Coordinates of C-alpha atoms and ligand atoms in Angstrom, one line a residue:
M157 CA 9.1 26.3 -14.3
R158 CA 6.1 24.5 -13.2
N159 CA 5.9 21.2 -14.9
I160 CA 2.4 19.7 -15.5
V161 CA 1.9 16.0 -16.2
I162 CA -1.4 15.0 -17.7
L163 CA -2.8 11.3 -17.3
I164 CA -5.1 10.0 -19.8
S165 CA -6.7 6.6 -20.9
G166 CA -8.5 7.6 -24.0
T167 CA -9.6 10.2 -26.4
G168 CA -7.7 12.9 -24.4
S169 CA -9.9 15.9 -25.6
N170 CA -9.6 17.5 -22.3
M171 CA -5.8 17.0 -22.4
A172 CA -5.7 18.5 -26.0
A173 CA -7.9 21.5 -24.7
I174 CA -5.2 21.9 -21.8
V175 CA -2.3 21.6 -24.1
K176 CA -3.7 24.2 -26.4
A177 CA -4.5 26.7 -23.8
A178 CA -1.0 26.3 -22.5
Q179 CA 0.5 27.3 -25.9
R180 CA -1.5 30.6 -25.9
D181 CA 0.7 33.6 -25.3
A182 CA -1.9 34.8 -22.5
W183 CA -1.0 31.5 -20.5
R184 CA 2.8 31.7 -21.2
E185 CA 3.0 35.5 -20.2
K186 CA 0.9 34.7 -17.0
L187 CA 2.1 31.4 -15.9
D188 CA 5.6 30.0 -15.5
A189 CA 4.2 26.3 -16.5
R190 CA 4.4 23.9 -19.2
I191 CA 2.7 20.5 -20.1
A192 CA 5.9 18.4 -19.5
A193 CA 4.4 14.8 -20.5
V194 CA 1.3 12.8 -21.2
I195 CA 1.0 9.4 -19.5
S196 CA -1.3 6.9 -20.6
N197 CA -2.3 3.5 -19.0
R198 CA -3.2 2.3 -22.6
A199 CA -1.1 2.1 -25.5
D200 CA -4.1 2.6 -27.9
A201 CA -5.3 6.0 -26.1
K202 CA -5.8 8.4 -29.2
G203 CA -4.6 11.4 -27.1
L204 CA -1.0 10.2 -27.2
A205 CA -0.5 10.8 -31.0
F206 CA -1.9 14.3 -30.5
A207 CA 0.5 15.2 -27.6
A208 CA 3.5 13.3 -29.5
G209 CA 2.6 15.5 -32.5
L210 CA 3.3 18.6 -30.6
G211 CA 6.6 17.4 -29.3
I212 CA 5.3 16.6 -25.8
A213 CA 6.9 13.7 -24.1
T214 CA 4.5 10.8 -24.0
V215 CA 4.6 7.6 -21.8
V216 CA 2.8 4.3 -21.9
L217 CA 2.4 2.4 -18.5
D218 CA 0.1 -0.5 -19.2
H219 CA -1.4 -1.3 -15.9
K220 CA -2.2 -5.0 -17.0
L221 CA 1.6 -5.6 -16.6
F222 CA 1.6 -5.0 -12.9
D223 CA 0.8 -7.6 -10.3
S224 CA -1.2 -4.9 -7.9
R225 CA -2.6 -1.4 -7.9
E226 CA 0.1 -0.4 -5.5
A227 CA 2.8 -1.7 -8.0
F228 CA 1.4 0.2 -10.7
D229 CA 0.9 3.5 -9.0
T230 CA 4.5 3.1 -7.7
A231 CA 5.6 2.9 -11.3
L232 CA 3.4 5.8 -12.3
A233 CA 4.8 8.1 -9.5
A234 CA 8.4 7.3 -10.6
Q235 CA 7.4 8.4 -14.1
I236 CA 5.8 11.5 -12.8
D237 CA 8.5 12.4 -10.6
H238 CA 11.0 12.3 -13.5
Y239 CA 9.4 15.9 -14.4
E240 CA 10.1 17.3 -10.8
E241 CA 12.1 20.5 -10.8
P242 CA 13.8 21.5 -7.7
G243 CA 11.5 23.6 -5.5
S244 CA 8.6 23.1 -8.0
P245 CA 6.4 20.2 -7.5
V246 CA 5.0 18.6 -10.4
L247 CA 1.1 19.3 -11.0
V248 CA -0.7 16.1 -11.9
V249 CA -3.9 16.4 -14.0
L250 CA -6.2 13.4 -14.5
A251 CA -8.0 13.8 -17.8
G252 CA -10.2 10.8 -18.3
F253 CA -7.6 8.7 -16.7
M254 CA -9.7 5.5 -15.7
R255 CA -7.9 4.1 -12.8
I256 CA -8.7 4.1 -9.1
L257 CA -5.7 5.5 -7.5
T258 CA -4.1 4.1 -4.1
P259 CA -4.4 6.0 -1.0
G260 CA -0.6 6.1 -1.0
F261 CA -0.5 7.7 -4.5
V262 CA -3.3 10.2 -3.7
S263 CA -1.5 11.5 -0.5
R264 CA 1.9 11.9 -2.2
Y265 CA 0.5 14.4 -4.6
A266 CA -2.0 15.7 -2.1
G267 CA -2.9 19.4 -3.1
R268 CA -1.5 19.0 -6.7
L269 CA -3.7 16.4 -8.1
L270 CA -6.9 17.3 -10.1
N271 CA -9.6 15.6 -11.8
I272 CA -12.6 16.5 -13.9
H273 CA -15.7 14.6 -13.5
P274 CA -18.8 14.9 -15.8
S275 CA -21.3 15.8 -13.2
L276 CA -22.2 18.5 -10.6
L277 CA -20.5 16.7 -7.8
P278 CA -21.5 15.8 -5.2
A279 CA -24.2 14.4 -7.3
F280 CA -23.5 11.2 -9.4
P281 CA -20.0 10.4 -8.5
G282 CA -18.7 7.3 -10.4
L283 CA -19.7 6.1 -13.9
H284 CA -22.7 6.6 -16.4
T285 CA -23.1 10.3 -15.1
H286 CA -25.3 11.6 -18.1
Q287 CA -27.6 8.6 -18.1
R288 CA -28.1 8.8 -14.4
A289 CA -29.0 12.6 -14.6
L290 CA -31.4 11.7 -17.4
D291 CA -32.8 8.9 -15.3
E292 CA -33.4 11.3 -12.4
G293 CA -35.1 13.9 -14.5
C294 CA -32.4 16.7 -13.9
K295 CA -33.1 19.9 -15.6
V296 CA -29.4 20.9 -15.5
A297 CA -26.1 18.8 -15.6
G298 CA -22.5 19.9 -15.8
L299 CA -19.0 19.3 -14.7
T300 CA -16.7 19.6 -11.8
V301 CA -13.0 20.1 -11.5
H302 CA -11.8 18.9 -8.1
Q303 CA -9.0 18.1 -5.9
V304 CA -8.3 14.2 -5.7
T305 CA -8.6 12.6 -2.5
A306 CA -8.7 8.8 -1.4
E307 CA -12.6 8.8 -1.8
L308 CA -13.5 8.6 -5.4
D309 CA -15.0 11.7 -7.0
H310 CA -14.6 13.8 -3.7
G311 CA -12.3 16.3 -2.8
A312 CA -12.4 20.2 -2.7
I313 CA -14.4 21.6 -5.6
L314 CA -12.2 24.0 -7.8
A315 CA -14.6 24.8 -10.4
Q316 CA -18.1 23.6 -12.1
A317 CA -20.1 24.8 -14.9
V318 CA -23.9 24.0 -15.7
V319 CA -25.4 23.0 -18.9
P320 CA -29.2 22.7 -19.6
V321 CA -30.6 19.2 -20.1
L322 CA -32.9 19.6 -23.2
P323 CA -36.1 17.8 -24.1
G324 CA -35.2 14.5 -25.9
D325 CA -31.6 14.4 -24.7
T326 CA -29.7 11.2 -24.9
A327 CA -26.7 10.3 -22.7
D328 CA -24.5 11.0 -25.7
A329 CA -26.0 14.3 -26.5
L330 CA -25.8 15.4 -23.1
A331 CA -22.2 14.2 -22.8
A332 CA -21.1 16.2 -25.8
R333 CA -22.8 19.4 -24.3
V334 CA -20.9 18.7 -21.0
L335 CA -17.6 18.1 -22.8
T336 CA -17.7 21.5 -24.7
Q337 CA -17.8 23.1 -21.4
E338 CA -15.2 20.8 -19.9
H339 CA -12.8 22.0 -22.5
L340 CA -13.3 25.6 -21.3
I341 CA -13.3 25.1 -17.8
Y342 CA -10.5 22.6 -17.3
P343 CA -7.7 24.7 -18.6
R344 CA -8.9 27.8 -16.7
A345 CA -9.2 26.0 -13.4
I346 CA -5.5 24.7 -13.8
S347 CA -4.5 28.2 -14.9
D348 CA -6.3 29.7 -11.6
L349 CA -4.6 27.1 -9.3
L350 CA -1.2 28.0 -10.8
Q351 CA -1.7 31.4 -10.4
H352 CA -2.9 31.1 -6.6
S353 CA -0.2 28.6 -5.5
Ligands
GRF150 C1 -14.5 13.5 -19.7 O1 -15.9 13.5 -19.9 C2 -14.0 13.5 -18.3 O2 -15.0 14.4 -17.6 C3 -14.3 12.4 -17.8 O3 -13.8 11.3 -18.9 C4 -13.9 12.1 -20.1 C5 -12.7 12.2 -20.7 O4 -12.8 12.6 -22.0 N1 -13.4 12.1 -16.4 P1 -11.4 12.9 -23.0 O5 -10.6 11.6 -22.9 O6 -10.8 14.1 -22.2 O7 -11.9 13.2 -24.3

């Protein structure tokens, strides 16, 4: 059984979409994988209640209680590795996890650490992607699922989806349109990766 650990910091709507996909028969028949735990660096992350309600293990690891980024990441890795099965490394899925990870953490999970970013990378890495796309007059926007490397919002692209930018769009309207696609594409990209690894 391949264990998946999802890291969140807030709403967790992508996490919820992945959990729901993983519960469907088609996923269960195709993939020997399950969502083993949801870890948040914030105790008030809304997604925690959703996961707990489905009987998924939840962990809160408050980054403010650690002296350094390295100390937090070491503790985070220890929590993740708790779900390691012999011969079957954990897949680590970042879903709105608002922490920059240390190079040591990233290399430990190289090839099995994924992120979703709300832009068509390599355009608009970092924050405020939707407003920046509007400011640039982009006619399309979208999302990217990618492998995580030490460089923020870089790494091999696994999946992308495009949405139109509509006249009069606000950043919030565009974000909502992109998020709808995120919920479809992220579970699919994870399933594809698991099938081919
Ligand atoms: C999503 O837009 C995701 O692309 C970005 O953060 C947001 C998280 O939303 N990395 P949610 O917590 O999954 O609802």
